[in-house]
Short mmCIF file of C-alpha atoms in Angstrom, two decimals:
data_model
loop_
_atom_site.label_atom_id
_atom_site.label_comp_id
_atom_site.label_asym_id
_atom_site.label_seq_id
_atom_site.Cartn_x
_atom_site.Cartn_y
_atom_site.Cartn_z
CA GLY A 79 -17.27 5.45 -10.51
CA ALA A 80 -17.14 2.88 -7.76
CA GLY A 81 -13.82 2.17 -6.20
CA VAL A 82 -12.35 -1.07 -4.93
CA SER A 83 -14.62 -2.68 -2.38
CA GLN A 84 -13.78 -5.31 0.19
CA THR A 85 -16.03 -7.46 2.31
CA PRO A 86 -16.38 -7.93 5.14
CA SER A 87 -14.93 -4.77 6.62
CA ASN A 88 -14.25 -6.63 9.85
CA LYS A 89 -13.91 -10.33 10.55
CA VAL A 90 -13.41 -11.92 13.94
CA THR A 91 -12.66 -15.62 14.03
CA GLU A 92 -11.22 -18.23 16.33
CA LYS A 93 -7.84 -19.84 15.99
CA GLY A 94 -7.99 -22.80 13.65
CA LYS A 95 -10.99 -21.61 11.66
CA TYR A 96 -11.17 -20.98 7.92
CA VAL A 97 -11.89 -17.50 6.53
CA GLU A 98 -12.56 -15.96 3.15
CA LEU A 99 -11.99 -12.31 2.30
CA ARG A 100 -13.49 -10.84 -0.83
CA CYS A 101 -12.28 -8.09 -3.13
CA ASP A 102 -14.28 -6.40 -5.90
CA PRO A 103 -11.90 -4.43 -8.11
CA ILE A 104 -12.72 -1.40 -10.19
CA SER A 105 -14.62 -2.50 -13.27
CA GLY A 106 -12.30 -3.19 -16.18
CA HIS A 107 -9.14 -3.43 -14.11
CA THR A 108 -7.21 -6.50 -15.13
CA ALA A 109 -4.55 -6.45 -12.43
CA LEU A 110 -5.41 -7.21 -8.81
CA TYR A 111 -3.14 -7.24 -5.76
CA TRP A 112 -3.45 -8.42 -2.18
CA TYR A 113 -1.40 -6.88 0.61
CA ARG A 114 -1.33 -7.47 4.36
CA GLN A 115 -0.81 -4.68 6.86
CA SER A 116 0.09 -5.71 10.38
CA LEU A 117 -0.18 -3.26 13.27
CA GLY A 118 2.47 -0.57 13.06
CA GLN A 119 3.75 -1.76 9.71
CA GLY A 120 3.41 -0.82 6.10
CA PRO A 121 1.46 -3.04 3.70
CA GLU A 122 3.30 -6.17 2.56
CA PHE A 123 2.71 -7.76 -0.82
CA LEU A 124 1.00 -11.14 -0.85
CA ILE A 125 -0.11 -12.00 -4.39
CA TYR A 126 -0.76 -10.42 -7.78
CA PHE A 127 -3.23 -11.50 -10.48
CA GLN A 128 -3.18 -10.53 -14.10
CA GLY A 129 -6.56 -11.64 -15.36
CA THR A 130 -7.49 -15.00 -13.88
CA GLY A 131 -4.00 -16.26 -13.19
CA ALA A 132 -1.73 -15.58 -10.25
CA ALA A 133 1.30 -13.94 -11.85
CA ASP A 134 3.26 -13.64 -8.62
CA ASP A 135 2.40 -15.34 -5.33
CA SER A 136 5.81 -14.94 -3.76
CA GLY A 137 4.43 -12.96 -0.83
CA LEU A 138 2.07 -15.62 0.50
CA PRO A 139 3.56 -16.56 3.88
CA ASN A 140 2.76 -20.27 3.77
CA ASP A 141 0.41 -22.83 2.26
CA ARG A 142 -2.43 -21.88 4.56
CA PHE A 143 -2.95 -18.85 2.36
CA PHE A 144 -4.55 -19.15 -1.06
CA ALA A 145 -6.24 -16.73 -3.44
CA VAL A 146 -8.39 -17.14 -6.52
CA ARG A 147 -9.83 -14.95 -9.24
CA PRO A 148 -11.83 -17.38 -11.37
CA GLU A 149 -13.46 -14.93 -13.77
CA GLY A 150 -10.82 -12.24 -13.82
CA SER A 151 -12.81 -9.86 -11.68
CA VAL A 152 -13.69 -10.64 -8.05
CA SER A 153 -10.96 -12.23 -5.99
CA THR A 154 -11.13 -14.21 -2.77
CA LEU A 155 -8.28 -14.59 -0.31
CA LYS A 156 -8.63 -17.80 1.67
CA ILE A 157 -6.89 -18.57 4.93
CA GLN A 158 -7.01 -22.04 6.43
CA ARG A 159 -6.36 -22.97 10.05
CA THR A 160 -6.05 -19.34 11.09
CA GLU A 161 -3.45 -18.37 13.67
CA ARG A 162 -3.30 -15.35 15.95
CA GLY A 163 -0.39 -14.04 13.89
CA ASP A 164 -2.70 -13.76 10.88
CA SER A 165 -4.48 -10.85 12.55
CA ALA A 166 -3.99 -7.83 10.30
CA VAL A 167 -5.71 -5.60 7.80
CA TYR A 168 -5.87 -7.23 4.39
CA LEU A 169 -5.80 -4.72 1.56
CA CYS A 170 -6.80 -5.25 -2.02
CA ALA A 171 -5.76 -3.03 -4.93
CA SER A 172 -6.49 -3.03 -8.65
CA SER A 173 -4.97 -1.32 -11.65
CA PRO A 174 -6.04 -0.97 -15.29
CA ARG A 175 -3.35 -3.13 -16.91
CA GLN A 176 0.15 -4.34 -16.34
CA SER A 177 1.88 -4.32 -19.70
CA GLY A 178 2.92 -1.25 -21.60
CA SER A 179 3.17 1.18 -18.75
CA TYR A 180 3.22 1.37 -15.03
CA ASN A 181 -0.25 1.94 -13.71
CA GLU A 182 -1.44 3.31 -10.40
CA GLN A 183 -2.87 0.85 -7.93
CA PHE A 184 -6.17 1.85 -6.38
CA PHE A 185 -6.67 0.49 -2.89
CA GLY A 186 -9.78 -0.68 -1.13
CA PRO A 187 -10.58 0.13 2.52
CA GLY A 188 -9.35 -3.24 3.71
CA THR A 189 -10.69 -6.09 5.81
CA ARG A 190 -9.59 -6.13 9.42
CA LEU A 191 -9.10 -9.75 10.46
CA THR A 192 -8.86 -10.60 14.14
CA VAL A 193 -7.99 -14.14 15.18
CA LEU A 194 -8.81 -14.87 18.82
CA ALA B 288 15.67 -6.99 -3.15
CA GLN B 289 13.81 -3.74 -2.97
CA SER B 290 13.29 -1.97 0.34
CA VAL B 291 12.10 1.33 1.76
CA THR B 292 13.19 3.04 4.96
CA GLN B 293 11.19 5.74 6.67
CA PRO B 294 13.38 6.73 9.60
CA ASP B 295 10.78 8.82 11.43
CA ILE B 296 8.03 6.81 13.09
CA HIS B 297 6.26 9.86 14.53
CA ILE B 298 6.45 13.53 13.62
CA THR B 299 4.61 16.42 15.27
CA VAL B 300 4.34 19.82 13.62
CA SER B 301 2.33 22.93 14.32
CA GLU B 302 -0.38 23.92 11.92
CA GLY B 303 1.04 26.29 9.33
CA ALA B 304 4.58 25.00 9.74
CA SER B 305 6.48 23.30 6.96
CA LEU B 306 6.83 19.55 6.76
CA GLU B 307 9.38 17.11 5.41
CA LEU B 308 8.97 13.33 5.68
CA ARG B 309 12.02 11.27 4.82
CA CYS B 310 12.16 8.23 2.60
CA ASN B 311 15.16 6.21 1.45
CA TYR B 312 14.86 3.31 -0.94
CA SER B 313 16.90 0.45 -2.28
CA TYR B 314 16.13 -0.84 -5.76
CA GLY B 315 18.25 -2.54 -8.39
CA ALA B 316 16.93 -0.67 -11.40
CA THR B 317 15.13 2.56 -12.15
CA PRO B 318 12.59 2.86 -9.35
CA TYR B 319 9.05 4.01 -9.47
CA LEU B 320 8.38 5.89 -6.24
CA PHE B 321 5.16 6.72 -4.49
CA TRP B 322 3.79 8.45 -1.45
CA TYR B 323 0.48 7.29 0.00
CA VAL B 324 -1.58 8.69 2.86
CA GLN B 325 -3.77 6.62 5.14
CA SER B 326 -6.31 8.14 7.49
CA PRO B 327 -7.93 6.05 10.24
CA GLY B 328 -10.42 3.63 8.76
CA GLN B 329 -9.60 4.75 5.24
CA GLY B 330 -7.84 3.09 2.37
CA LEU B 331 -4.52 4.21 1.00
CA GLN B 332 -4.72 7.33 -1.14
CA LEU B 333 -2.00 8.18 -3.63
CA LEU B 334 -0.46 11.60 -3.01
CA LEU B 335 2.09 11.61 -5.80
CA LYS B 336 4.35 9.40 -7.88
CA TYR B 337 7.67 9.56 -9.68
CA PHE B 338 8.31 7.54 -12.80
CA SER B 339 10.86 9.59 -14.75
CA GLY B 340 11.65 13.12 -15.90
CA ASP B 341 11.52 16.12 -13.60
CA THR B 342 12.81 15.06 -10.21
CA LEU B 343 10.48 17.43 -8.36
CA VAL B 344 6.94 16.10 -8.55
CA GLN B 345 3.76 17.78 -7.46
CA GLY B 346 0.89 15.91 -5.91
CA ILE B 347 -2.52 16.45 -4.44
CA LYS B 348 -3.29 18.49 -1.34
CA GLY B 349 -0.27 20.76 -1.87
CA PHE B 350 2.35 18.03 -1.39
CA GLU B 351 5.52 17.68 -3.40
CA ALA B 352 8.45 15.29 -3.38
CA GLU B 353 11.96 15.36 -4.76
CA PHE B 354 13.75 12.34 -6.20
CA LYS B 355 17.48 12.36 -5.49
CA ARG B 356 19.15 9.40 -7.13
CA SER B 357 22.54 10.09 -5.56
CA GLN B 358 21.01 9.88 -2.09
CA SER B 359 18.43 7.18 -2.91
CA SER B 360 15.85 9.45 -1.38
CA PHE B 361 12.33 10.60 -2.15
CA ASN B 362 11.36 13.01 0.60
CA LEU B 363 7.86 14.41 0.88
CA ARG B 364 7.34 18.10 1.60
CA LYS B 365 4.57 20.57 2.24
CA PRO B 366 5.17 24.28 2.85
CA SER B 367 2.27 24.80 5.26
CA VAL B 368 0.58 21.96 7.09
CA HIS B 369 -3.15 21.91 7.80
CA TRP B 370 -4.76 20.12 10.74
CA SER B 371 -6.48 17.80 8.25
CA ASP B 372 -3.08 16.49 7.13
CA ALA B 373 -2.78 14.45 10.33
CA ALA B 374 -2.56 10.85 9.11
CA GLU B 375 -0.04 8.11 8.40
CA TYR B 376 2.19 8.49 5.38
CA PHE B 377 3.78 5.64 3.48
CA CYS B 378 6.56 5.75 0.94
CA ALA B 379 6.64 2.89 -1.57
CA VAL B 380 8.86 1.66 -4.38
CA GLY B 381 7.92 -0.47 -7.35
CA GLY B 382 9.18 -1.38 -10.75
CA TRP B 383 8.78 -3.58 -13.76
CA GLY B 384 10.77 -6.46 -12.39
CA GLY B 385 8.27 -7.18 -9.70
CA GLY B 386 5.09 -7.13 -11.74
CA ASN B 387 4.32 -3.71 -10.41
CA LYS B 388 4.10 -4.93 -6.81
CA LEU B 389 4.86 -2.26 -4.28
CA THR B 390 7.23 -2.41 -1.34
CA PHE B 391 6.21 -0.05 1.43
CA GLY B 392 8.07 1.58 4.27
CA THR B 393 6.83 1.24 7.83
CA GLY B 394 5.14 4.62 7.70
CA THR B 395 5.39 7.97 9.47
CA GLN B 396 2.57 9.06 11.75
CA LEU B 397 2.00 12.79 11.44
CA LYS B 398 0.41 14.73 14.27
CA VAL B 399 -0.58 18.36 13.76
CA GLU B 400 -0.79 20.66 16.73
CA LEU B 401 -3.25 23.53 16.55
#
């Protein structure tokens, strides 16, 4: 079946602009995660959704970052007033369910964001 | 707070040689441990995972890892490396307390010499 998809694959924007990054999880997966991977680093957790609600947003760096998942499937990560330090690869992952057992997270290919 | 340390940033091995990538973790409860591989332009692929039970776990592509609680380690091994194994390898820790979120190490870049 189809894996996790992310669009766009690359996004170049100017400092101060607003961007939206989209994640389509594997069909039927109720849990969805966003991570950010800066150059030379491992992925860092941003936010986790269980269904439509954000169960843990402790990794969002500041209030310029926001994510939604209105119908419990597709999620959008929104970044306002982008800064050069936001340049990174943004990874999305989904997993079948959260309760009852620990489930593998399946990662998408990422969106490379470059802020000029 | 949970954390992962991968002390080797770069490793170079000859094709056919054995490989060991080091990983040390810090976690307040029983950890779930993972190794992922990332090739250029590709997403993260799970190589293997440890949840409980046998401390030696087998994964895909001939990789294995051993969980050593006393050393807080989860080192990745392969007896004979292939040129196609050149990639970046990430160790990660997760657990119930964090809603299954993963904490990754900084990665080890593996180069394979022919």
